[in-house]
């Protein structure tokens, strides 16, 4: 089935039409800048613009970068505090007149990875961790998503771990990859203790730099790199609308 997949991020909003049976993008990607401040109405306008670019009338799936339950934003997180309590499904559906399914961005990227990437056929407990502006997570047991986990919000020194170990913090504090890798070691060690997973898959923007920090992470659980890289969020968002993952 063809579905328009949209990945809403802190800096960009990207979309493409996806063939959900193969995970292929069947159009070029189109990207708009995330408005600043990223308030609900402004972001919704950009979503409309993106839908119009594709002249799209069918189903749409969107990945959204905040804690989410049944399409409703639970906290504005890295986007904007005004999002808290907003039914994102409803807002985007009303703004565009189309049938939207909004899921968490990391769940979306992780779905794509498990179906079409590094996680294909992997059984047991698999934790896909995305390293970007925040730390996102998608947790799977025997290939099925356990939705809405927020493993970047486990705490370190009374703060969300993502405030210490996200890729945006590496940039902000100008950390070397070796230093950042040590922080990631603490993070993965903590998650390993909580979950005892069979496998970690690292996705998100920083996954292409894995070779620069992987050696710092010394844990028992195997760690592999995501394969879909930048496109996973778009592909998984479309799959969410197809499968009805909420
Ligand atoms: C949010 C998650 C999101 C992650 C990656 C975190 O700050 O709480 O919902 O998946 O960032 O965007």
Tab-separated table of C-alpha atoms and ligand atoms in Angstrom:
chain	number	residue	atom	x	y	z
A	1	UNK	CA	0.000	0.000	0.000
A	2	UNK	CA	1.169	3.555	-0.714
A	3	UNK	CA	1.141	5.902	2.277
A	4	UNK	CA	2.626	9.333	2.823
A	5	UNK	CA	5.137	9.026	5.666
A	6	UNK	CA	6.187	12.132	7.596
A	7	UNK	CA	8.967	12.441	10.153
A	8	UNK	CA	8.553	15.451	12.437
A	9	UNK	CA	11.876	16.424	13.999
A	10	UNK	CA	13.293	19.281	16.040
A	11	UNK	CA	15.025	20.840	13.020
A	12	UNK	CA	13.197	19.441	9.982
A	13	UNK	CA	9.889	17.943	8.861
A	14	UNK	CA	10.501	15.373	6.123
A	15	UNK	CA	8.147	13.302	4.035
A	16	UNK	CA	7.933	10.887	1.113
A	17	UNK	CA	5.426	8.430	-0.302
A	18	UNK	CA	6.300	4.945	0.879
A	19	UNK	CA	5.462	1.496	-0.437
A	20	UNK	CA	4.702	-0.183	2.892
A	21	UNK	CA	5.145	-3.713	1.512
A	22	UNK	CA	8.797	-3.133	0.518
A	23	UNK	CA	9.752	-0.161	2.701
A	24	UNK	CA	10.902	1.731	-0.411
A	25	UNK	CA	10.449	5.445	-0.889
A	26	UNK	CA	8.646	5.863	-4.181
A	27	UNK	CA	9.155	9.628	-4.384
A	28	UNK	CA	12.017	11.928	-3.551
A	29	UNK	CA	12.073	13.150	0.039
A	30	UNK	CA	10.737	16.654	0.670
A	31	UNK	CA	11.941	18.628	3.684
A	32	UNK	CA	10.713	21.775	5.381
A	33	UNK	CA	12.325	23.512	8.319
A	34	UNK	CA	10.612	23.030	11.666
A	35	UNK	CA	9.226	26.445	12.658
A	36	UNK	CA	10.771	28.146	15.660
A	37	UNK	CA	9.151	28.240	18.137
A	38	UNK	CA	7.612	24.894	17.153
A	39	UNK	CA	4.092	25.661	18.384
A	40	UNK	CA	1.178	23.395	17.369
A	41	UNK	CA	-0.539	25.663	14.785
A	42	UNK	CA	2.744	26.563	13.087
A	43	UNK	CA	3.839	22.937	12.800
A	44	UNK	CA	0.369	21.940	11.537
A	45	UNK	CA	0.690	24.549	8.753
A	46	UNK	CA	3.976	23.009	7.637
A	47	UNK	CA	2.347	19.574	7.633
A	48	UNK	CA	-0.369	20.946	5.341
A	49	UNK	CA	2.286	22.437	3.060
A	50	UNK	CA	4.063	19.088	2.889
A	51	UNK	CA	0.841	17.204	2.070
A	52	UNK	CA	0.089	19.759	-0.677
A	53	UNK	CA	3.579	19.372	-2.129
A	54	UNK	CA	2.757	15.721	-2.822
A	55	UNK	CA	-0.819	16.610	-3.819
A	56	UNK	CA	-1.683	13.712	-1.516
A	57	UNK	CA	-5.256	12.588	-0.813
A	58	UNK	CA	-4.665	9.197	0.813
A	59	UNK	CA	-3.616	7.965	4.251
A	60	UNK	CA	-0.808	9.679	6.135
A	61	UNK	CA	1.431	8.387	8.915
A	62	UNK	CA	3.539	10.729	11.016
A	63	UNK	CA	6.292	10.126	13.543
A	64	UNK	CA	6.247	12.710	16.324
A	65	UNK	CA	9.202	13.465	18.659
A	66	UNK	CA	7.469	13.550	22.058
A	67	UNK	CA	5.935	11.065	24.476
A	68	UNK	CA	2.637	10.091	22.891
A	69	UNK	CA	-0.292	7.861	23.722
A	70	UNK	CA	-3.096	7.121	21.261
A	71	UNK	CA	-2.111	10.143	19.183
A	72	UNK	CA	-2.131	12.534	22.127
A	73	UNK	CA	0.995	14.402	23.215
A	74	UNK	CA	1.877	13.747	26.856
A	75	UNK	CA	4.676	16.345	27.107
A	76	UNK	CA	6.056	18.951	24.694
A	77	UNK	CA	9.582	17.632	25.292
A	78	UNK	CA	12.150	18.999	22.841
A	79	UNK	CA	9.471	20.593	20.640
A	80	UNK	CA	7.417	23.160	22.609
A	81	UNK	CA	5.523	23.062	25.944
A	82	UNK	CA	2.256	24.068	24.164
A	83	UNK	CA	2.026	20.573	22.710
A	84	UNK	CA	1.196	18.986	26.059
A	85	UNK	CA	-2.329	17.557	25.924
A	86	UNK	CA	-2.794	18.222	22.194
A	87	UNK	CA	-4.388	15.391	20.216
A	88	UNK	CA	-1.865	15.424	17.378
A	89	UNK	CA	-3.877	12.978	15.247
A	90	UNK	CA	-6.851	15.269	15.467
A	91	UNK	CA	-4.930	18.483	14.802
A	92	UNK	CA	-3.179	17.154	11.682
A	93	UNK	CA	-6.363	15.458	10.384
A	94	UNK	CA	-8.402	18.641	10.774
A	95	UNK	CA	-5.706	20.875	9.245
A	96	UNK	CA	-5.298	18.682	6.159
A	97	UNK	CA	-8.690	16.942	5.885
A	98	UNK	CA	-6.806	13.616	5.612
A	99	UNK	CA	-6.729	10.425	7.653
A	100	UNK	CA	-3.661	10.714	9.937
A	101	UNK	CA	-2.035	8.209	12.260
A	102	UNK	CA	0.569	9.783	14.518
A	103	UNK	CA	3.000	7.606	16.465
A	104	UNK	CA	6.186	8.305	18.409
A	105	UNK	CA	9.146	9.047	16.092
A	106	UNK	CA	11.460	6.476	17.669
A	107	UNK	CA	8.763	3.777	17.533
A	108	UNK	CA	8.385	4.635	13.838
A	109	UNK	CA	12.105	4.470	13.046
A	110	UNK	CA	12.426	1.274	15.062
A	111	UNK	CA	9.512	-0.384	13.202
A	112	UNK	CA	11.225	0.314	9.884
A	113	UNK	CA	14.484	-1.088	11.196
A	114	UNK	CA	12.872	-4.278	12.490
A	115	UNK	CA	10.995	-4.951	9.241
A	116	UNK	CA	13.433	-3.816	6.598
A	117	UNK	CA	16.783	-3.198	8.282
A	118	UNK	CA	19.236	-4.482	10.868
A	119	UNK	CA	16.496	-5.936	13.078
A	120	UNK	CA	14.904	-8.118	10.412
A	121	UNK	CA	14.174	-11.596	11.810
A	122	UNK	CA	15.658	-10.773	15.238
A	123	UNK	CA	13.815	-12.523	18.052
A	124	UNK	CA	13.727	-11.956	21.811
A	125	UNK	CA	13.902	-8.539	23.428
A	126	UNK	CA	15.355	-5.949	21.062
A	127	UNK	CA	15.825	-2.307	22.076
A	128	UNK	CA	16.270	0.175	19.250
A	129	UNK	CA	17.789	3.366	20.643
A	130	UNK	CA	17.848	6.514	18.513
A	131	UNK	CA	20.543	9.096	19.215
A	132	UNK	CA	19.721	12.591	17.986
A	133	UNK	CA	18.307	15.764	19.550
A	134	UNK	CA	16.907	13.500	22.257
A	135	UNK	CA	17.251	9.791	22.996
A	136	UNK	CA	14.316	7.799	21.657
A	137	UNK	CA	13.453	4.135	22.014
A	138	UNK	CA	11.487	1.402	20.291
A	139	UNK	CA	11.196	-1.865	22.192
A	140	UNK	CA	10.312	-5.194	20.545
A	141	UNK	CA	9.578	-8.655	21.788
A	142	UNK	CA	9.774	-11.345	19.121
A	143	UNK	CA	9.250	-8.692	16.461
A	144	UNK	CA	6.218	-6.994	18.055
A	145	UNK	CA	6.463	-3.399	19.172
A	146	UNK	CA	5.735	-2.532	22.797
A	147	UNK	CA	4.764	1.087	22.024
A	148	UNK	CA	5.515	4.421	23.709
A	149	UNK	CA	8.592	3.486	25.731
A	150	UNK	CA	10.717	6.510	26.709
A	151	UNK	CA	14.077	4.988	27.569
A	152	UNK	CA	15.794	8.353	27.062
A	153	UNK	CA	13.889	9.543	30.122
A	154	UNK	CA	15.383	7.124	32.592
A	155	UNK	CA	17.331	9.384	34.907
A	156	UNK	CA	20.951	10.207	35.632
A	157	UNK	CA	21.760	12.678	38.441
A	158	UNK	CA	18.069	13.645	38.735
A	159	UNK	CA	17.712	14.499	35.068
A	160	UNK	CA	16.575	12.642	31.985
A	161	UNK	CA	19.518	10.622	30.659
A	162	UNK	CA	19.059	12.318	27.286
A	163	UNK	CA	20.126	15.625	28.850
A	164	UNK	CA	23.490	13.977	29.540
A	165	UNK	CA	24.023	11.632	26.612
A	166	UNK	CA	22.023	12.744	23.544
A	167	UNK	CA	23.933	13.660	20.372
A	168	UNK	CA	22.722	17.257	20.751
A	169	UNK	CA	24.539	17.399	24.119
A	170	UNK	CA	27.748	16.142	22.472
A	171	UNK	CA	27.455	19.058	20.032
A	172	UNK	CA	26.437	21.608	22.657
A	173	UNK	CA	29.288	20.719	25.025
A	174	UNK	CA	31.688	20.100	22.151
A	175	UNK	CA	32.572	16.637	23.499
A	176	UNK	CA	35.010	14.383	21.654
A	177	UNK	CA	33.502	11.106	20.439
A	178	UNK	CA	35.622	9.317	23.048
A	179	UNK	CA	34.153	11.423	25.876
A	180	UNK	CA	30.643	11.141	24.551
A	181	UNK	CA	31.157	7.390	24.153
A	182	UNK	CA	31.913	7.163	27.887
A	183	UNK	CA	28.576	8.811	28.628
A	184	UNK	CA	26.873	6.405	26.275
A	185	UNK	CA	28.583	3.548	28.081
A	186	UNK	CA	26.861	4.631	31.326
A	187	UNK	CA	23.563	4.940	29.498
A	188	UNK	CA	23.659	1.537	27.820
A	189	UNK	CA	24.911	-0.133	30.993
A	190	UNK	CA	21.882	1.313	32.811
A	191	UNK	CA	19.381	0.179	30.185
A	192	UNK	CA	21.050	-3.227	30.053
A	193	UNK	CA	20.531	-3.577	33.801
A	194	UNK	CA	16.872	-2.621	33.574
A	195	UNK	CA	15.923	-4.726	30.548
A	196	UNK	CA	18.499	-7.464	29.971
A	197	UNK	CA	17.807	-7.203	26.260
A	198	UNK	CA	19.100	-9.654	23.650
A	199	UNK	CA	20.190	-6.906	21.288
A	200	UNK	CA	20.615	-3.143	21.018
A	201	UNK	CA	20.250	-1.419	17.660
A	202	UNK	CA	21.529	2.147	17.471
A	203	UNK	CA	19.655	4.426	15.104
A	204	UNK	CA	19.140	8.155	14.625
A	205	UNK	CA	21.506	10.729	13.128
A	206	UNK	CA	24.530	9.620	15.160
A	207	UNK	CA	24.367	5.989	14.003
A	208	UNK	CA	26.521	6.774	10.951
A	209	UNK	CA	29.342	7.739	13.362
A	210	UNK	CA	29.171	4.473	15.348
A	211	UNK	CA	32.798	3.567	14.541
A	212	UNK	CA	33.891	6.681	16.476
A	213	UNK	CA	32.267	5.781	19.799
A	214	UNK	CA	31.316	2.090	19.803
A	215	UNK	CA	34.543	0.921	21.477
A	216	UNK	CA	33.736	2.999	24.563
A	217	UNK	CA	30.548	1.033	25.191
A	218	UNK	CA	31.634	-2.059	27.080
A	219	UNK	CA	28.565	-4.161	27.845
A	220	UNK	CA	27.474	-7.800	27.467
A	221	UNK	CA	24.583	-7.166	25.086
A	222	UNK	CA	25.495	-7.057	21.387
A	223	UNK	CA	25.104	-3.660	19.732
A	224	UNK	CA	24.579	-3.198	16.000
A	225	UNK	CA	23.962	-0.170	13.786
A	226	UNK	CA	20.657	0.628	12.113
A	227	UNK	CA	20.642	0.312	8.328
A	228	UNK	CA	17.880	2.642	7.195
A	229	UNK	CA	19.617	5.724	8.576
A	230	UNK	CA	17.791	8.926	7.675
A	231	UNK	CA	14.843	7.287	6.019
A	232	UNK	CA	13.717	4.989	8.832
A	233	UNK	CA	11.504	7.653	10.436
A	234	UNK	CA	9.571	8.239	7.217
A	235	UNK	CA	9.212	4.551	6.351
A	236	UNK	CA	8.119	3.589	9.873
A	237	UNK	CA	5.620	6.452	10.070
A	238	UNK	CA	3.940	5.160	6.908
A	239	UNK	CA	3.956	1.615	8.316
A	240	UNK	CA	2.280	2.917	11.480
A	241	UNK	CA	-0.621	4.255	9.426
A	242	UNK	CA	-0.839	0.944	7.575
A	243	UNK	CA	-0.701	-1.331	10.600
A	244	UNK	CA	-2.600	0.986	12.899
A	245	UNK	CA	0.133	1.000	15.567
A	246	UNK	CA	-0.895	3.591	18.127
B	1	LIG	C1	11.202	12.206	23.405
B	1	LIG	C2	10.870	10.922	22.677
B	1	LIG	C3	11.478	10.942	21.302
B	1	LIG	C4	12.961	11.210	21.391
B	1	LIG	C5	13.612	11.282	20.015
B	1	LIG	C6	12.689	12.425	23.399
B	1	LIG	O1	12.968	13.664	23.986
B	1	LIG	O2	10.723	12.152	24.738
B	1	LIG	O3	9.473	10.779	22.598
B	1	LIG	O4	11.244	9.706	20.685
B	1	LIG	O5	13.189	12.426	22.073
B	1	LIG	O6	13.069	12.298	19.236
